[in-house]
Coordinates of C-alpha atoms in Angstrom, one line a residue:
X1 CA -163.3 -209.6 -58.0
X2 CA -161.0 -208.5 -61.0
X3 CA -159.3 -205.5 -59.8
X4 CA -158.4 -204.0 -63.6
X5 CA -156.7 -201.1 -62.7
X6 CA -154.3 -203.2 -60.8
X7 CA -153.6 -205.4 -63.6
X8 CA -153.1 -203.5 -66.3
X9 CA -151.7 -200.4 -64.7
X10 CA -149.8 -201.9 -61.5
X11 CA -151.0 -199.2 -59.4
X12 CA -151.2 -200.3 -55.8
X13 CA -154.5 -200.7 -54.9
X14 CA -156.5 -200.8 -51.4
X15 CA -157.4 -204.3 -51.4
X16 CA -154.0 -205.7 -52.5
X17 CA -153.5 -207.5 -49.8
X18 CA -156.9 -209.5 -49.9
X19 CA -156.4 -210.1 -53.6
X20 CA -152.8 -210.4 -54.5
X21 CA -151.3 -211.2 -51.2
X22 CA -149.4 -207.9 -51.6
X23 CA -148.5 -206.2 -48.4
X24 CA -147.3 -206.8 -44.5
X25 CA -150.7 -208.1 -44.0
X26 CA -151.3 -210.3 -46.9
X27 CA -152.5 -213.9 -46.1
X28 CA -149.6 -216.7 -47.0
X29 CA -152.0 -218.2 -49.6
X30 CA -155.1 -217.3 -51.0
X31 CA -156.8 -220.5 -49.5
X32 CA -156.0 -218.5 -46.0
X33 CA -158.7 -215.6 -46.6
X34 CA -161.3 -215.0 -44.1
X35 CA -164.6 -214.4 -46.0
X36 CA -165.7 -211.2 -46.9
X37 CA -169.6 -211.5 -45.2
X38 CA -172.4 -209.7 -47.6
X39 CA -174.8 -209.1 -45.4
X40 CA -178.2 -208.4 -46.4
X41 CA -179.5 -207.1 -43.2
X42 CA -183.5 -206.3 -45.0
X43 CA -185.1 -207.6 -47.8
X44 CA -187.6 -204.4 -48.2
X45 CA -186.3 -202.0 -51.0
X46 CA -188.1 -198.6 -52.3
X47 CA -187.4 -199.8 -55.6
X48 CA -188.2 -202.5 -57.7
X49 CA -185.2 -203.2 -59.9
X50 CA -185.3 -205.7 -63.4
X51 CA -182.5 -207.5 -62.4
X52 CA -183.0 -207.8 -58.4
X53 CA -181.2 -210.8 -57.2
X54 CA -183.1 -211.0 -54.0
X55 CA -186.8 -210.2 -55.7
X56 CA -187.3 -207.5 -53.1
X57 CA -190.1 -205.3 -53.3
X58 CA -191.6 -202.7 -50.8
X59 CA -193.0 -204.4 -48.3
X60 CA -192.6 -205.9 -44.4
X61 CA -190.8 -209.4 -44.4
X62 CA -191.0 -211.1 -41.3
X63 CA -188.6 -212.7 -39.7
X64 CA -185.8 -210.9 -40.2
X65 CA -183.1 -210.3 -37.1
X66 CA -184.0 -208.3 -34.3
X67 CA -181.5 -205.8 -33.4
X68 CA -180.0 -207.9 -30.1
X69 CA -179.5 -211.0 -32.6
X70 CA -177.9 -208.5 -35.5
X71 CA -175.6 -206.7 -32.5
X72 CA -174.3 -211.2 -31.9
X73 CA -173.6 -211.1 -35.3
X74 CA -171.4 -208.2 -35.3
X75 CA -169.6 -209.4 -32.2
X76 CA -169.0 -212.8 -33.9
X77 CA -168.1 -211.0 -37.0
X78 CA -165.4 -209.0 -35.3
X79 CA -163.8 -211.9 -32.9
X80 CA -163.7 -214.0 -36.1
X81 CA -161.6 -211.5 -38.0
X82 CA -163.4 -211.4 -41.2
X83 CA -161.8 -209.0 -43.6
X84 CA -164.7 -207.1 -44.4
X85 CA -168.6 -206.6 -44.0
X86 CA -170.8 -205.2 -47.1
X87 CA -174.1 -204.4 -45.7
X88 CA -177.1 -204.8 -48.1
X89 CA -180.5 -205.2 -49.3
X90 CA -183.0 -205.0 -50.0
X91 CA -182.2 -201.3 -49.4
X92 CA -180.1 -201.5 -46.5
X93 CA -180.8 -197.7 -45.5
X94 CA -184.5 -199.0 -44.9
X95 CA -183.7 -201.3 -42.0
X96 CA -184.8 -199.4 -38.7
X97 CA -181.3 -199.6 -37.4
X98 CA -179.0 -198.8 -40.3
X99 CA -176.6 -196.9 -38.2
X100 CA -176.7 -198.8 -35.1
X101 CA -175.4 -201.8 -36.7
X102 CA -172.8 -199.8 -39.1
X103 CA -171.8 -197.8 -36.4
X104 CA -171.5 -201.0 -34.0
X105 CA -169.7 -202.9 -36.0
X106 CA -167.2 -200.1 -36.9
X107 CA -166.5 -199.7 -33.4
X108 CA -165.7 -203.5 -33.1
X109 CA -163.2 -202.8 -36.0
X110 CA -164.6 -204.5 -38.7
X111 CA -164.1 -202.7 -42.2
X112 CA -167.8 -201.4 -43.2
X113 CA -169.0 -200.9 -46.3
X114 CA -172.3 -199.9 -48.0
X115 CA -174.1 -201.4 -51.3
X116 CA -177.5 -198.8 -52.0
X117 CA -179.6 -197.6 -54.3
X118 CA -178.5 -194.0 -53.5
X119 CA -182.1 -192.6 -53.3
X120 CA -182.0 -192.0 -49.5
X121 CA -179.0 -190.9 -49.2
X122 CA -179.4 -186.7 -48.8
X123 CA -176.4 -184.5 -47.3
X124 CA -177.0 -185.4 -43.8
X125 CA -176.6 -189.3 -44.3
X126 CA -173.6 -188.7 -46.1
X127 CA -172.0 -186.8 -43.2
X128 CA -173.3 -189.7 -41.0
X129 CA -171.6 -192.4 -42.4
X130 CA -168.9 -190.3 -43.0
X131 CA -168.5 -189.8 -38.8
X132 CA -169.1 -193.1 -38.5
X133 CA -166.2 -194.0 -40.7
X134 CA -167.8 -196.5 -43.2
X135 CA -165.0 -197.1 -45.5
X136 CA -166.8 -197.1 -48.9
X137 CA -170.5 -195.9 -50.2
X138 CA -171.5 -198.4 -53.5
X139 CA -174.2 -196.7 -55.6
X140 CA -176.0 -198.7 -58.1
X141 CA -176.5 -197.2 -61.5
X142 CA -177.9 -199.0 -64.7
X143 CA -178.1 -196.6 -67.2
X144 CA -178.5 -192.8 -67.5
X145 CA -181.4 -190.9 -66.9
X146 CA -184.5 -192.3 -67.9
X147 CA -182.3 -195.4 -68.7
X148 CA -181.8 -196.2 -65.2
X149 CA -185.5 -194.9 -64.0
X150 CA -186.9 -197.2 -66.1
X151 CA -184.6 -200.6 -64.9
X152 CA -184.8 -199.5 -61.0
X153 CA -188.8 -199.3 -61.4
X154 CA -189.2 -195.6 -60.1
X155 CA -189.2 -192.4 -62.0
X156 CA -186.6 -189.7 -60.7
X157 CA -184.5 -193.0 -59.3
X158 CA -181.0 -191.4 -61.4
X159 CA -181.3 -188.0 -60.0
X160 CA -181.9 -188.7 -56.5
X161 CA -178.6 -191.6 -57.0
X162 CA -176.1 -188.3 -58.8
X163 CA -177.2 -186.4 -55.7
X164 CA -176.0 -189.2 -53.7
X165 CA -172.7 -189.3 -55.5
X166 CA -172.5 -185.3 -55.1
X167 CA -173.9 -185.9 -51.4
X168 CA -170.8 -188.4 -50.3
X169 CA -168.2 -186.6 -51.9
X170 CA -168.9 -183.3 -50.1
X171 CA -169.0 -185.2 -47.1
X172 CA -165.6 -186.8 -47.7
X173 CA -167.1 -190.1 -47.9
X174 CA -165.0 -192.7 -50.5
X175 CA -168.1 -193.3 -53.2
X176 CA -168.4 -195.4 -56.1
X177 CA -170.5 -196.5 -59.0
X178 CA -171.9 -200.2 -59.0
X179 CA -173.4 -202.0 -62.3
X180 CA -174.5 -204.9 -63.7
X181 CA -173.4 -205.7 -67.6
X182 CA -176.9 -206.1 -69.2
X183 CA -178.1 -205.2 -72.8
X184 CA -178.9 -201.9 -71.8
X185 CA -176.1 -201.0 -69.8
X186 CA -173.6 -202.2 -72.4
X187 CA -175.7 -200.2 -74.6
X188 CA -175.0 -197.1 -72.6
X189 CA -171.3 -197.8 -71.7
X190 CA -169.8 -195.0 -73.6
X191 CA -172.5 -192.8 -71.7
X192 CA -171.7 -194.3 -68.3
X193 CA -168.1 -194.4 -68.9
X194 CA -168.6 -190.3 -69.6
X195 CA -170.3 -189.9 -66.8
X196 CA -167.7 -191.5 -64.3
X197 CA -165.4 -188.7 -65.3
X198 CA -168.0 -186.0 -65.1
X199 CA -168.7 -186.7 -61.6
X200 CA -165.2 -188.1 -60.9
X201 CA -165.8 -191.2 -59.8
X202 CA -162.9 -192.6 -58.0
X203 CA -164.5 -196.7 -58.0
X204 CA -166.5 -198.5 -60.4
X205 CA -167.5 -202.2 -60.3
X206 CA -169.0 -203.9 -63.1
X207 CA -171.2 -207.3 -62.4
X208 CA -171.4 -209.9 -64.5
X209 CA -175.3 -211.0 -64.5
X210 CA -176.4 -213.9 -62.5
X211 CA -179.4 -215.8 -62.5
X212 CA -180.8 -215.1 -59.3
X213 CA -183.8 -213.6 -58.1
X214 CA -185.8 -211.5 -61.2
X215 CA -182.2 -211.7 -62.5
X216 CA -183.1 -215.1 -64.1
X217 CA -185.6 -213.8 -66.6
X218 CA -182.5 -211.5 -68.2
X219 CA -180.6 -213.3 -70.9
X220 CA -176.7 -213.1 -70.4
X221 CA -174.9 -210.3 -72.7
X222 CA -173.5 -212.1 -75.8
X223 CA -170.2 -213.1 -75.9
X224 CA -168.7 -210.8 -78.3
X225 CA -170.6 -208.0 -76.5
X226 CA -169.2 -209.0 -73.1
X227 CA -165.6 -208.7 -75.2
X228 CA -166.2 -205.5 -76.4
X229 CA -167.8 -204.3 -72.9
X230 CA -164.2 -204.9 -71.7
X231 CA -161.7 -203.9 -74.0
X232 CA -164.1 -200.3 -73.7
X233 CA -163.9 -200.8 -69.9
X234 CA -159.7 -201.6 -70.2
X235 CA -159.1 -198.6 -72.6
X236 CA -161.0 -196.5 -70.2
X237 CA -158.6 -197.5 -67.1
X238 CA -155.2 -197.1 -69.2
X239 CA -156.4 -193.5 -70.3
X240 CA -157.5 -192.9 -67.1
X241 CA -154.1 -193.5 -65.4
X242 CA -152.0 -192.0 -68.4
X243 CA -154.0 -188.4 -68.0
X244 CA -153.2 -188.9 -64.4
X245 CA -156.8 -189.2 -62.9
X246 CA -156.3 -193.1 -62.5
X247 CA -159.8 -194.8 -61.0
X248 CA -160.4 -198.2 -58.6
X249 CA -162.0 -200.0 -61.5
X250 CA -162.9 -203.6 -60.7
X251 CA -165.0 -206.6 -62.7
X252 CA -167.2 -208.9 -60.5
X253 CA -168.8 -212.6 -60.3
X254 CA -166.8 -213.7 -63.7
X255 CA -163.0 -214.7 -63.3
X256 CA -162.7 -215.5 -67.0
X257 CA -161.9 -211.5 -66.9
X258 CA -158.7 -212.1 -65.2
X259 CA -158.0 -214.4 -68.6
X260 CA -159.6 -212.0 -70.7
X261 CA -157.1 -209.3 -70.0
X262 CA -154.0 -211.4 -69.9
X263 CA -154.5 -212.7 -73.0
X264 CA -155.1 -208.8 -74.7
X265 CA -151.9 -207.6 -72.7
X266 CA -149.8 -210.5 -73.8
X267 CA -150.5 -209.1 -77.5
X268 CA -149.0 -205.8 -76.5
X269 CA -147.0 -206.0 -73.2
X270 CA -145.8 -209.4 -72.9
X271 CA -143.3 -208.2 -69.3
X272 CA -146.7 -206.5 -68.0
X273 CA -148.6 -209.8 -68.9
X274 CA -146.0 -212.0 -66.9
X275 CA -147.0 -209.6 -63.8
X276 CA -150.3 -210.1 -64.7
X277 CA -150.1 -213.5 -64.5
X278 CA -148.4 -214.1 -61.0
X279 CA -151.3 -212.1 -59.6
X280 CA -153.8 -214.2 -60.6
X281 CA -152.2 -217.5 -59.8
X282 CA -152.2 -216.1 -56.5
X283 CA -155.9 -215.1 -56.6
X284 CA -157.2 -218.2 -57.6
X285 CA -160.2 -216.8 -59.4
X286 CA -163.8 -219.2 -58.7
X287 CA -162.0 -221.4 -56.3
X288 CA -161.3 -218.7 -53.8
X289 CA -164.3 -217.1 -54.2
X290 CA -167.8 -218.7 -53.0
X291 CA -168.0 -220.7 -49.7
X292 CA -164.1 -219.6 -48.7
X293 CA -163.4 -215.7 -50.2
X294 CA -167.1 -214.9 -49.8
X295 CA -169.7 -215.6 -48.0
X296 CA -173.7 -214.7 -47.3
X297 CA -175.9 -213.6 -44.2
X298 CA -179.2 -213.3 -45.3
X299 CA -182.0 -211.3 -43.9
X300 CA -183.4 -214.3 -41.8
X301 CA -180.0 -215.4 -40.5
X302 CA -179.1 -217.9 -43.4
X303 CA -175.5 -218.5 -44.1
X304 CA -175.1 -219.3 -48.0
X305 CA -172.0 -219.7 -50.4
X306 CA -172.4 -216.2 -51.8
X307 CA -175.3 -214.1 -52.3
X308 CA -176.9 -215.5 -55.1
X309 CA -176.9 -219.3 -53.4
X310 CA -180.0 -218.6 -52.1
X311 CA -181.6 -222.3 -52.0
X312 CA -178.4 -223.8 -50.7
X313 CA -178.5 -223.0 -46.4
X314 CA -175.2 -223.9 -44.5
X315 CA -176.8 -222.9 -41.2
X316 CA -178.5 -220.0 -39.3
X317 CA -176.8 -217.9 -37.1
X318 CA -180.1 -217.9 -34.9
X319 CA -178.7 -221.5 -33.9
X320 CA -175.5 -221.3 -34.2
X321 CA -172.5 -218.1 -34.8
X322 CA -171.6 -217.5 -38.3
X323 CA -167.6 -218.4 -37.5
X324 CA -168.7 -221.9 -36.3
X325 CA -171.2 -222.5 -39.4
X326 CA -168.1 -221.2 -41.8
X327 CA -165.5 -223.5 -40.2
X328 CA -167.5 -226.4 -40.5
X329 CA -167.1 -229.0 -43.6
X330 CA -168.4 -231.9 -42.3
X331 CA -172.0 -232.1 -43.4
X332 CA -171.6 -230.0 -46.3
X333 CA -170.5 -231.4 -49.9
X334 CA -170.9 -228.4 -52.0
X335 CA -168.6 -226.1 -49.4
X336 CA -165.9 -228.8 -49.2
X337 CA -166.0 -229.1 -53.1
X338 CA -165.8 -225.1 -53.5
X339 CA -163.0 -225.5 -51.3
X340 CA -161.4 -227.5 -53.1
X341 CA -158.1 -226.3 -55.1
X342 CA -160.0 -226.7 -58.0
X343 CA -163.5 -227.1 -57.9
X344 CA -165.1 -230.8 -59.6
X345 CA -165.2 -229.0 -63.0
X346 CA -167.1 -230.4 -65.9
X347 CA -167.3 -229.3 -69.5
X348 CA -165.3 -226.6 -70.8
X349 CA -164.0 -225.2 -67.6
X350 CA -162.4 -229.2 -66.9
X351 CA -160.5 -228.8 -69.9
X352 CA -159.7 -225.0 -69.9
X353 CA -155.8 -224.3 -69.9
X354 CA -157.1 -221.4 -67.2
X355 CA -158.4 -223.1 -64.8
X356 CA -155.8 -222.6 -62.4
X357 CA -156.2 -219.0 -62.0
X358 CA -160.0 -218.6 -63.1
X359 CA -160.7 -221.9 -60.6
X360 CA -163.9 -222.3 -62.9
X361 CA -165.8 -219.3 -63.1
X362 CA -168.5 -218.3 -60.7
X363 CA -170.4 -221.9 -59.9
X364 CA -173.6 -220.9 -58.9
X365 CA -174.2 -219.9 -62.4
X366 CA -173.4 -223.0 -63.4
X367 CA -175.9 -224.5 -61.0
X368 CA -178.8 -222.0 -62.2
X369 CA -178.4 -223.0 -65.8
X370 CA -177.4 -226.5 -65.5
X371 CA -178.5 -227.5 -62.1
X372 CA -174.7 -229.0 -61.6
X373 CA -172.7 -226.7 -59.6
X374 CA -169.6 -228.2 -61.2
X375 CA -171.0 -227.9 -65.2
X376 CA -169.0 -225.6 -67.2
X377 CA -169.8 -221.6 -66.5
X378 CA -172.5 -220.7 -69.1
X379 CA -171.8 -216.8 -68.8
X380 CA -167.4 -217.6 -70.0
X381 CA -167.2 -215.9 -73.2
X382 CA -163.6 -216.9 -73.6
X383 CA -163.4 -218.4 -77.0
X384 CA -162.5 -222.1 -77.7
X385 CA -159.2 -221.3 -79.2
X386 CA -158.2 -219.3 -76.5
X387 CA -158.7 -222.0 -73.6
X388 CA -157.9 -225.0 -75.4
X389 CA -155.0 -226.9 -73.8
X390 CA -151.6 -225.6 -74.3
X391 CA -149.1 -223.5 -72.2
X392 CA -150.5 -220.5 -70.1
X393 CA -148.9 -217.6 -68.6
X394 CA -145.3 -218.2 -70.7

């Protein structure tokens, strides 16, 4: 993740310490992190959403833990220390004990957060997992009104997710807005942007597409409209925290972002660049992201590399707990090359004077496209000029 606001703006932020080794608590080095687990505790959804990573639908998918195996998980989980736990989908509001397991694995102390599609969540879940003390509520949205109805597969699918925005900030609950960068979205981005403030959105995270799932029949946004998505996105964050209503704004699965904005700040601000800088060479982009930042439970127990790693299995934690799978590198030659400083880039990214602190991109898009997880990333949009070999960060 790109946390914007925090680069451009320097406004402390609440996951400084994870990111930017900022704070009492910070890690010595980035390489240090436990994962953050996404857990995708069901694969049923209610919806049936164009760009769905895990092709979920609304059906019964056997096999997927029982409540005693999900409850070892947690307890794992917690003794382990991971940082954080995003529980997903699927829907994850569908799984028969939704609460039990947020609610248990609160209780063990591990930081709880939600990913949803926002239509089942009415006033009453909202002052659930409010009590409960989930620590942040992400609500999909691609596109407004019959924008998003018609990308999520269900019509009334954006009114019932703005009542769930309405629904968790009565309640008190911390509540953002999640959304992938597609042609339509990017379309809509002035819309969306408006929209944020309207219902005063407090976190936003963009996602760069990946070719997972129904995902892969979606083209990548075009370079120059990825650019412009972020400059809009940028501008939004500086006005934001100028008019003193400053938002959590964050960029996901593309690290080239962290690049991006350095090199439009250097233009303007070199001193705020320099910061800019230093917290990204901490970060470590790609290679502190997939198989040692983050990491993947899936519905059946399967550990992966991220989320969208789908066909690469590290282990089940049917057999064996998730900490001992994670620790392991023995029999695994993709985790110990994602674990490596830098990752065994090819192409561009091998010759990239930002490789250092985008460590490569996000590689499983690289092994979608290419079927190389170390070929150049084929959603960078950085332009030739800019990465070609010469001094970075000065």
């Amino acid at each position: 993740m790109i946390n914007v606001t925090k680069l451009l703006c320097g406004t402390p932020q609440p996951a400084d310490a994870l990111r930017y080794g900022e704070g009492a608590c910070a890690p010595k080095a980035a390489s240090q992190r436990k994962p953050v687990v996404v857990w995708n505790i069901t694969r049923r959804c209610n919806l049936h959403c164009v760009h769905c990573y895990s092709d979920s639908t609304a059906k019964h998918y056997p096999g997927e833990l029982t409540l005693e195996e999900s409850i070892g998980v947690i307890d794992d989980l917690a003794k382990y220390e991971v940082p954080a736990v995003l529980l997903s989908g699927g829907e994850p509001t569908l799984h028969p004990h939704f609460f039990d397991l947020a609610g248990y694995a609160i209780a063990r102390g591990l930081r709880v957060t939600i990913s949803t599609n926002g239509t089942r969540i009415d006033s009453q879940a909202a002052a659930r997992l409010k009590d409960l003390g989930v620590t942040y509520v992400g609500i999909s949205l691609d596109g407004i009104g019959e924008h998003h109805d018609k990308f999520r597969g269900k019509s009334g699918a954006f009114q019932k997710a703005v009542e769930a925005f309405r629904h968790c900030r009565g309640a008190g609950q911390k509540v953002g807005l999640r959304l992938t960068l597609t042609q339509q979205t990017a379309d809509q981005l002035p819309e969306i942007l408006r929209f944020i403030e309207d219902e005063d959105i407090p976190r936003v995270c963009f996602y760069h597409l990946v070719y997972s799932g129904r995902g892969a029949d979606l083209g990548l946004l075009p370079a120059s409209e990825t650019r412009a998505a972020l400059r809009m996105i940028g501008d939004a964050v500086v006005r934001w925290e100028r008019e003193g209503n400053p938002r959590e704004v964050l960029t996901v699965d593309q690290p080239a972002d962290g690049a991006f904005f350095w090199l439009n700040t250097l233009r303007k601000n070199p001193k705020r660049a320099a910061e800019i800088w230093k917290l990204l060479s901490w970060n470590g982009g790609g290679s502190h992201a997939s198989g040692r930042g983050i990491s993947n439970i899936d519905s059946q127990g399967n550990v992966h590399p991220d989320q969208f790693w789908q066909d690469h299995t590290l282990g089940n934690v049917r057999e064996r707990p998730f900490s001992k799978i994670w620790s392991n590198l023995r029999n695994d030659d993709l985790l110990a090359g994602l674990r490596d400083r830098l990752p065994r880039l090819e192409g561009r990214c091998a010759d990239c004077r930002f490789k250092e602190v985008c460590g490569g991109g996000f590689r499983v898009r690289a092994f979608q496209k290419f079927g190389n997880p170390w070929a150049e990333d084929p959603g960078c949009y950085l332009r030739d000029y800019e990465i070609a070999a010469g001094e970075a960060g000065a």
